[in-house]
PDB file of C-alpha atoms in Angstrom:
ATOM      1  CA  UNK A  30       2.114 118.567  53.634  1.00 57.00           C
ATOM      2  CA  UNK A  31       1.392 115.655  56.224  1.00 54.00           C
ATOM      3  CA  UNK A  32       4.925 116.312  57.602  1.00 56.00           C
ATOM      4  CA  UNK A  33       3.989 119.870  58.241  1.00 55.00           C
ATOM      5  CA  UNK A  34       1.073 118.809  59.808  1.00 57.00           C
ATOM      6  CA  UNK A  35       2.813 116.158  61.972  1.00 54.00           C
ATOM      7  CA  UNK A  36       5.989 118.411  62.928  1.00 51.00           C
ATOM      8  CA  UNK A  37       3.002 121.067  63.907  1.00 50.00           C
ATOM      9  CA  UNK A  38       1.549 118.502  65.677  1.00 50.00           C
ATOM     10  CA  UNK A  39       4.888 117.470  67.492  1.00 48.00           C
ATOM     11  CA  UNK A  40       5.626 120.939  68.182  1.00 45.00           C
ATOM     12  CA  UNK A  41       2.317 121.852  69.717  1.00 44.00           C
ATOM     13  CA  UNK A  42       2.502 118.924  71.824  1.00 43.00           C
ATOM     14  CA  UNK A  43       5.808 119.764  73.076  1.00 53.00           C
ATOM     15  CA  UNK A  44       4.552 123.432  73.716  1.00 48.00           C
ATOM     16  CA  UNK A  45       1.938 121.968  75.988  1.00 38.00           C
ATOM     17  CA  UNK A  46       3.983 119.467  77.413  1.00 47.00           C
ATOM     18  CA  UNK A  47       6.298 121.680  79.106  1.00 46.00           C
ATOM     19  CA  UNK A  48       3.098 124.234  79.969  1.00 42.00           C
ATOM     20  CA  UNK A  49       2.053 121.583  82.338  1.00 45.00           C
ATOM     21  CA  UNK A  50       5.467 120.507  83.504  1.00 45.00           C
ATOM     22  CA  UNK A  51       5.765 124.022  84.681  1.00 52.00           C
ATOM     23  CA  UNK A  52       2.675 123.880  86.920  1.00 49.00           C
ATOM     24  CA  UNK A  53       3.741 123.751  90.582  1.00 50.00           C
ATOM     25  CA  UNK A  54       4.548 120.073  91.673  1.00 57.00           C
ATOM     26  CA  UNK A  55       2.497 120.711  95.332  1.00 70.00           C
ATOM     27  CA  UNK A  56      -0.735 122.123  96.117  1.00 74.00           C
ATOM     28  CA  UNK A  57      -2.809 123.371  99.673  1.00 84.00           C
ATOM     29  CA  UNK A  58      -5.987 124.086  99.852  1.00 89.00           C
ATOM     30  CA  UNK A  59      -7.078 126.093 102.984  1.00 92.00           C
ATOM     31  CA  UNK A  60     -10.625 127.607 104.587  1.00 96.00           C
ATOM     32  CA  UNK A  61     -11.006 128.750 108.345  1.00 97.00           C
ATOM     33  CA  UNK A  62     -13.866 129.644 110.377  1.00 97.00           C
ATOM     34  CA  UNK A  63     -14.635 130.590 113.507  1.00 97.00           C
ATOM     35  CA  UNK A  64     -16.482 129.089 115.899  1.00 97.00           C
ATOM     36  CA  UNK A  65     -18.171 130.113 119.081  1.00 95.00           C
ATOM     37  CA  UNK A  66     -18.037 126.875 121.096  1.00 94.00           C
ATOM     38  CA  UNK A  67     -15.571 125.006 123.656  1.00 94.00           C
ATOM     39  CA  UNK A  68     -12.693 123.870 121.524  1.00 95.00           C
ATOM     40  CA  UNK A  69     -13.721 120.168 122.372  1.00 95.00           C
ATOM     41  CA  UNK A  70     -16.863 120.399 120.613  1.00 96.00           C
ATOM     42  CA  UNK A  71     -15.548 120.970 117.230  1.00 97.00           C
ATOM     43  CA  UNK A  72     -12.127 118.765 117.971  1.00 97.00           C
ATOM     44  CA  UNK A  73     -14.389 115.819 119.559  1.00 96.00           C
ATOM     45  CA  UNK A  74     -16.368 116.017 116.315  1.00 97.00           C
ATOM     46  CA  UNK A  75     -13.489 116.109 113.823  1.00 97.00           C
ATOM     47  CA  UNK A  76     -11.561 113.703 115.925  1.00 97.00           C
ATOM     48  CA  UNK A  77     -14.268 110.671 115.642  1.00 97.00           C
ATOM     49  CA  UNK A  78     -15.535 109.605 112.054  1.00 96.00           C
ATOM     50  CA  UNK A  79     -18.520 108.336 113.205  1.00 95.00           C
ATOM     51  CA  UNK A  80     -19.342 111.898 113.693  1.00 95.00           C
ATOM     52  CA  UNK A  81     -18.577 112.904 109.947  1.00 94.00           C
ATOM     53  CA  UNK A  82     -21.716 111.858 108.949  1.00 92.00           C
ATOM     54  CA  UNK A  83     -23.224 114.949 110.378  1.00 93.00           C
ATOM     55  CA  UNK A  84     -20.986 117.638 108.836  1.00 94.00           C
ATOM     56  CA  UNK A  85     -19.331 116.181 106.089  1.00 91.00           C
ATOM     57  CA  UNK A  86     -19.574 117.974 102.677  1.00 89.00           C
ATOM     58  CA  UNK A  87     -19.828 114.908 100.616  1.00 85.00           C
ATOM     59  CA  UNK A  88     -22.419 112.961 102.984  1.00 83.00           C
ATOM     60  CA  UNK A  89     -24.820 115.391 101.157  1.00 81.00           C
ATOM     61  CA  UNK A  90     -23.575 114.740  97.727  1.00 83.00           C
ATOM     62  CA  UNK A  91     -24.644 110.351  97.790  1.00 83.00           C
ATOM     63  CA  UNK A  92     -26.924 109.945 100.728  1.00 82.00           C
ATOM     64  CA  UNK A  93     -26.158 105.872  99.836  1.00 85.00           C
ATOM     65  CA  UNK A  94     -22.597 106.330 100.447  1.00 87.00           C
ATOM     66  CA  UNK A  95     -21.543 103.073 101.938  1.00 91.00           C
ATOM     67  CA  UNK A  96     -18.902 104.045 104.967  1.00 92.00           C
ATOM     68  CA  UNK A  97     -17.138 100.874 106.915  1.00 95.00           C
ATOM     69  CA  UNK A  98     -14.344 102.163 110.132  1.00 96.00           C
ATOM     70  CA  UNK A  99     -11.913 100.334 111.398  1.00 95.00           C
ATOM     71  CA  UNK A 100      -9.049 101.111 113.513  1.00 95.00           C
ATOM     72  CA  UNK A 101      -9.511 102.914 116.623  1.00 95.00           C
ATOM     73  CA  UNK A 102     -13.074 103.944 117.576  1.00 96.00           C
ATOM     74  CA  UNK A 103     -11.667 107.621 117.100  1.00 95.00           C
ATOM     75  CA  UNK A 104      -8.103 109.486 117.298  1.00 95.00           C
ATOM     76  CA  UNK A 105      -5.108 108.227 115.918  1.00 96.00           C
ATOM     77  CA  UNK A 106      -5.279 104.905 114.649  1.00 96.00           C
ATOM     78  CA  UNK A 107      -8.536 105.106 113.457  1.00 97.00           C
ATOM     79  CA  UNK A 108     -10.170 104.629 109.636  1.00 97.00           C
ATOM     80  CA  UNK A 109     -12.946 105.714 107.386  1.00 96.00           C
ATOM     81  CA  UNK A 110     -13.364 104.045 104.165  1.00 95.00           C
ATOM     82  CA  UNK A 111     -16.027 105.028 101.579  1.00 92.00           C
ATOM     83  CA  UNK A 112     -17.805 104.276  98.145  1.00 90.00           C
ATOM     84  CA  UNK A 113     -20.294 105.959  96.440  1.00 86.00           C
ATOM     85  CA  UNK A 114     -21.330 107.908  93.677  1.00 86.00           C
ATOM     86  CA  UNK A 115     -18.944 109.944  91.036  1.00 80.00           C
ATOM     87  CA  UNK A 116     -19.578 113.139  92.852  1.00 82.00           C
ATOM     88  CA  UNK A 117     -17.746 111.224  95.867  1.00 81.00           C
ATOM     89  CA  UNK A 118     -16.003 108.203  94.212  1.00 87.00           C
ATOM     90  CA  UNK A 119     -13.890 105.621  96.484  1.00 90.00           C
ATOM     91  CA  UNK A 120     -11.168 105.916  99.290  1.00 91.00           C
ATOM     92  CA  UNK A 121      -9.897 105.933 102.474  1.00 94.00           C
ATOM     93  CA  UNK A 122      -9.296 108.100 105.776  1.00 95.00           C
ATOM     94  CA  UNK A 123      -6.543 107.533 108.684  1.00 97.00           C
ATOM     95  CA  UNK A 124      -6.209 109.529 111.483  1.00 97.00           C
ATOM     96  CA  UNK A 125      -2.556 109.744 111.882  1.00 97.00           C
ATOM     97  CA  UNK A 126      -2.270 112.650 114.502  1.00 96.00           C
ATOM     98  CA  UNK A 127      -4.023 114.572 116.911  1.00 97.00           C
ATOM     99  CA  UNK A 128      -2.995 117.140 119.726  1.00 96.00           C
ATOM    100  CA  UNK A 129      -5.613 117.279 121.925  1.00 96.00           C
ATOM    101  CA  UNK A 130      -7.526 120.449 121.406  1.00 95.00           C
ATOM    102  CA  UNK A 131      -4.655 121.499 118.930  1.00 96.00           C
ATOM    103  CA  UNK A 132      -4.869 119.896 115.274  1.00 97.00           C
ATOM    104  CA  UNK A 133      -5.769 116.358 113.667  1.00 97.00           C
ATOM    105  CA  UNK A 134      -3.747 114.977 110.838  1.00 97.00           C
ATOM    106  CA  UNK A 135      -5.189 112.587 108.420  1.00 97.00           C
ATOM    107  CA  UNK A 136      -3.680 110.806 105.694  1.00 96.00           C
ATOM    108  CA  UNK A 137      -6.667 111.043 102.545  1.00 90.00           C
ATOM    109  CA  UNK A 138      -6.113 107.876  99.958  1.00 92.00           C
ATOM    110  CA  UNK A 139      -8.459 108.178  96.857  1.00 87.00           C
ATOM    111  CA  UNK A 140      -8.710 104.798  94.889  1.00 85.00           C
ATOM    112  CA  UNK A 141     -11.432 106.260  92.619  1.00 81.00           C
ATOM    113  CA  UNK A 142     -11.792 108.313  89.856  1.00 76.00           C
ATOM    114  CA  UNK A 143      -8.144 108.440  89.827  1.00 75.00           C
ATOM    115  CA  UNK A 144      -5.474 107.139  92.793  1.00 78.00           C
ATOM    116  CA  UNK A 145      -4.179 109.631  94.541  1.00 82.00           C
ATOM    117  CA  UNK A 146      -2.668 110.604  98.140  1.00 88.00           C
ATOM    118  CA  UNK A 147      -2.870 113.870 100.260  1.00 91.00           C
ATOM    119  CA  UNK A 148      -2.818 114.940 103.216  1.00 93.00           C
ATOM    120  CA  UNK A 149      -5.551 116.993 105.094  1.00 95.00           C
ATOM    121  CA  UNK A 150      -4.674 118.816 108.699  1.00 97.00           C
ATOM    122  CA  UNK A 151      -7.307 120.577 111.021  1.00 97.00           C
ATOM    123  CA  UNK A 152      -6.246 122.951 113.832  1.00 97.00           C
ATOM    124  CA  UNK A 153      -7.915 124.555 116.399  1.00 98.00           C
ATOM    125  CA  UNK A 154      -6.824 128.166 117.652  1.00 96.00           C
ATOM    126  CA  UNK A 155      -8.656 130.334 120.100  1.00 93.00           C
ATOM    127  CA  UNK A 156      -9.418 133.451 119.020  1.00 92.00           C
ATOM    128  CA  UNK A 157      -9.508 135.485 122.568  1.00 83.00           C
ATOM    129  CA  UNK A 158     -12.665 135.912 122.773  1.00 85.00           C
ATOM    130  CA  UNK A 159     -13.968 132.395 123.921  1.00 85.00           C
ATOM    131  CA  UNK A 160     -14.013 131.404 120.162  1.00 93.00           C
ATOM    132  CA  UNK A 161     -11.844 129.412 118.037  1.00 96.00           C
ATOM    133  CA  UNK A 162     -10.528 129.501 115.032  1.00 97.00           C
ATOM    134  CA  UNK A 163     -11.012 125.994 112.830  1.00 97.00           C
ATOM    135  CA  UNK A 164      -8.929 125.398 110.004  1.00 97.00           C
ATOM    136  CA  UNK A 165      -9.351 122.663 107.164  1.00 97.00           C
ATOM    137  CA  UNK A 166      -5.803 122.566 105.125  1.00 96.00           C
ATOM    138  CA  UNK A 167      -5.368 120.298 102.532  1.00 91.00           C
ATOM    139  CA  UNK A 168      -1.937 119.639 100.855  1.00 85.00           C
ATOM    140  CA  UNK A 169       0.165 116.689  98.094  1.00 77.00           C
ATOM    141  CA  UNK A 170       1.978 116.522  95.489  1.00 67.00           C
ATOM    142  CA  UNK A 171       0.802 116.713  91.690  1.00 59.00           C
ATOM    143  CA  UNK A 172       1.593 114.570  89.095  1.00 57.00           C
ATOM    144  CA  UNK A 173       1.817 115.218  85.269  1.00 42.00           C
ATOM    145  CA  UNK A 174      -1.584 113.914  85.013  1.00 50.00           C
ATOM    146  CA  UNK A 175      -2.798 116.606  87.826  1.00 50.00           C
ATOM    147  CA  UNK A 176      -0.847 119.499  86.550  1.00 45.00           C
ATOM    148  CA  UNK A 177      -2.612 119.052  83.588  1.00 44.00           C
ATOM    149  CA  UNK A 178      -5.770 118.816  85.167  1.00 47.00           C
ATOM    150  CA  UNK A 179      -5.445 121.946  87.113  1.00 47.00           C
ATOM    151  CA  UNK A 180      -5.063 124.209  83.590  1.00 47.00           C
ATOM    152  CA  UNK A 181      -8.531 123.655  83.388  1.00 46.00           C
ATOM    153  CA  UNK A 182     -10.038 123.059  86.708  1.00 54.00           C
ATOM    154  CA  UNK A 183      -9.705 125.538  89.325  1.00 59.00           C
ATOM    155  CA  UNK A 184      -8.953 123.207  92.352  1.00 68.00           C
ATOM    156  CA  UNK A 185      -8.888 125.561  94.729  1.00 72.00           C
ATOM    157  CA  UNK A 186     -12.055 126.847  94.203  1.00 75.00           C
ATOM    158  CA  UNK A 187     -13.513 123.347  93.809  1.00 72.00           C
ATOM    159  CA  UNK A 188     -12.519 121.896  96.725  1.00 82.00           C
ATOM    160  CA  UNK A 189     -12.467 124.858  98.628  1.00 85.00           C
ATOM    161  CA  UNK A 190     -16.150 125.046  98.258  1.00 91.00           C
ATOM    162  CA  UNK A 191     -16.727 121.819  99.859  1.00 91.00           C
ATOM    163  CA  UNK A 192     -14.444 122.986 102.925  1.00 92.00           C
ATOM    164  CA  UNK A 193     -16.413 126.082 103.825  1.00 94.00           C
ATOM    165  CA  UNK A 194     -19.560 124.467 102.975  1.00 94.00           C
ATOM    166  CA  UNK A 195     -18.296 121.805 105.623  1.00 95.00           C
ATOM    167  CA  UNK A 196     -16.865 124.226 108.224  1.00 96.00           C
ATOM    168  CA  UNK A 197     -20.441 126.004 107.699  1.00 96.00           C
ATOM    169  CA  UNK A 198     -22.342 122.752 109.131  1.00 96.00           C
ATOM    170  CA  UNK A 199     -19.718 122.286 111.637  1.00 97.00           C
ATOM    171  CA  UNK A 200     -20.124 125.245 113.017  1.00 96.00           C
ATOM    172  CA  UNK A 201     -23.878 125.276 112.960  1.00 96.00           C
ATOM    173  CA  UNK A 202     -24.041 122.113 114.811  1.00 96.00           C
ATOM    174  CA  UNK A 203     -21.311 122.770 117.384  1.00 96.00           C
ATOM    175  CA  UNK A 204     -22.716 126.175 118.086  1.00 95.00           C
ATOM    176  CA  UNK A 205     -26.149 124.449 118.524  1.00 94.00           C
ATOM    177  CA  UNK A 206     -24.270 121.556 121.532  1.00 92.00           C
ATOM    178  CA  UNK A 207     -22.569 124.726 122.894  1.00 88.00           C
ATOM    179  CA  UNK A 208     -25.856 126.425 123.446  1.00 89.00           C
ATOM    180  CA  UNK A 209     -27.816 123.350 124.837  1.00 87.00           C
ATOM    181  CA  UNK A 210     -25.040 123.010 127.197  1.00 78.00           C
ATOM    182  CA  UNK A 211     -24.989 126.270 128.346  1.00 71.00           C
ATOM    183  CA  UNK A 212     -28.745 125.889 128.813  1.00 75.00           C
ATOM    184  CA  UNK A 213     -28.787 122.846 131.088  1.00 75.00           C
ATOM    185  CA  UNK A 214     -25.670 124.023 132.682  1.00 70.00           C
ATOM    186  CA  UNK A 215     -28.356 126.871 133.978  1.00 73.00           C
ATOM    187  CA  UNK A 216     -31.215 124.788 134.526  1.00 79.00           C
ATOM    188  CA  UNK A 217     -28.885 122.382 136.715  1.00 76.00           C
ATOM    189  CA  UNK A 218     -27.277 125.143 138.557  1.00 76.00           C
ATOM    190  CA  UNK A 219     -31.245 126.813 138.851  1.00 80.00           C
ATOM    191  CA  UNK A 220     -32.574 123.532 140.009  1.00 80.00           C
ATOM    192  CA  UNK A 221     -29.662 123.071 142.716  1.00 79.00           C
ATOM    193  CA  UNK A 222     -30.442 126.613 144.160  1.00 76.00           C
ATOM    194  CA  UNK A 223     -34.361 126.125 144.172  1.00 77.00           C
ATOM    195  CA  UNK A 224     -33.527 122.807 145.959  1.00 73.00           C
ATOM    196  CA  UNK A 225     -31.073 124.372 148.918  1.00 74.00           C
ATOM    197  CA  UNK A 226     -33.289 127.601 149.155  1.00 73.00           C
ATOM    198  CA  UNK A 227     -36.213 125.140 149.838  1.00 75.00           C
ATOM    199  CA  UNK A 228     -34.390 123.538 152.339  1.00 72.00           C
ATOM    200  CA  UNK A 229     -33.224 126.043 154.117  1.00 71.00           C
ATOM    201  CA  UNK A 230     -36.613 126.927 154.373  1.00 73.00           C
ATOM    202  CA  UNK A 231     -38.127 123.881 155.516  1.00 69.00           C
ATOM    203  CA  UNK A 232     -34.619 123.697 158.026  1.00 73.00           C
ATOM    204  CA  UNK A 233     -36.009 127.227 159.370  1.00 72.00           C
ATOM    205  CA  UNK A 234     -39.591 125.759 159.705  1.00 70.00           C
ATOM    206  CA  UNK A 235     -38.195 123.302 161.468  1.00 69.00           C
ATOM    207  CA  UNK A 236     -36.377 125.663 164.322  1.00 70.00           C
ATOM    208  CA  UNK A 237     -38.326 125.871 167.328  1.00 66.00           C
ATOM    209  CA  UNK A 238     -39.242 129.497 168.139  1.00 60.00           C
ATOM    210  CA  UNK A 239     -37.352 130.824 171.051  1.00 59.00           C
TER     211      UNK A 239
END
């Protein structure tokens, strides 16, 4: 009887074994959004990590987070480590690559709950309309311990919650600069015309009478 059991045991553990060795060995995750602001509002933002704070997804999730940067003050070359909670765990950002106004590459090292390397890519397209088109990719490799994870965790829709949740606040705050621009742009420009119509004016005043 107990060999039954064990040979059922052995067999069932096989089965599942090569379920999860057939699970794809890569993975991307992917939102986009679009965003109705001067490409080098949302590229300046993803492009500095001091500016993560305001948009990040998992700022929200451990206000204590404890961020340090190193590196570069922003582009290539610069770094972003964290710590904090379980919701955000422990790891490490460096900018690898960025095409100005194009895309940002950055290679993603997670030390906690469980090691783990990917890579995540931005790029920036315009749309034709004076918008542009922002896209948060995320891509690796899976190991035997992640393919088993993903039969029952939907990564995709995990993750891919934070991304648009990010994109969301990126967009809200980028639109917001873009506006405020626009606005003193206006005021500047109505200023500088109030100031030469008022001298021409006084420059008129000034004209003897023939």
């Amino acid at each position: 009887m107990l060999k039954k059991i064990s040979l059922a045991l052995v067999v069932a553990l096989i089965g599942v074994g090569a379920v999860v060795a057939s699970r794809p060995s890569t993975f991307r995750i992917e939102r986009s959004i679009t965003i109705a602001a001067p490409v080098e509002l949302p590229f300046g933002t993803v492009n500095d990590f001091h500016k993560w704070k305001f948009w990040s997804p998992w700022a929200e999730k451990d206000p204590k987070m404890q961020t340090a940067f190193d590196g570069a003050f922003a582009g290539p070359g610069s770094i972003y480590a964290w710590s904090g909670n379980d919701q955000v765990g422990k790891g490490r950002m460096t900018l690898v690559d960025a095409k100005l106004y194009e895309s940002i590459q950055i290679q993603l090292e997670f030390l906690e709950p469980w090691p783990n390397t990917n890579t995540a890519l931005f790029t920036f397209k315009p749309t034709g309309d004076g918008s542009i088109q922002v896209t948060w990719a995320m891509e690796g490799h899976q190991d035997f311990m992640g393919k088993a994870f993903s039969l029952f965790v939907d990564m995709d829709e995990m993750i891919g919650k934070d991304f648009e949740q990010g994109l969301a606040t990126l967009k809200t705050i980028t639109e917001k600069e873009a506006k405020n621009r626009l606005e003193r742009e206006l005021q500047l420009k109505a200023r500088a015309a109030a100031e030469a119509a008022k001298a021409e004016q006084e420059a008129q005043a000034a004209t003897p009478t023939p």
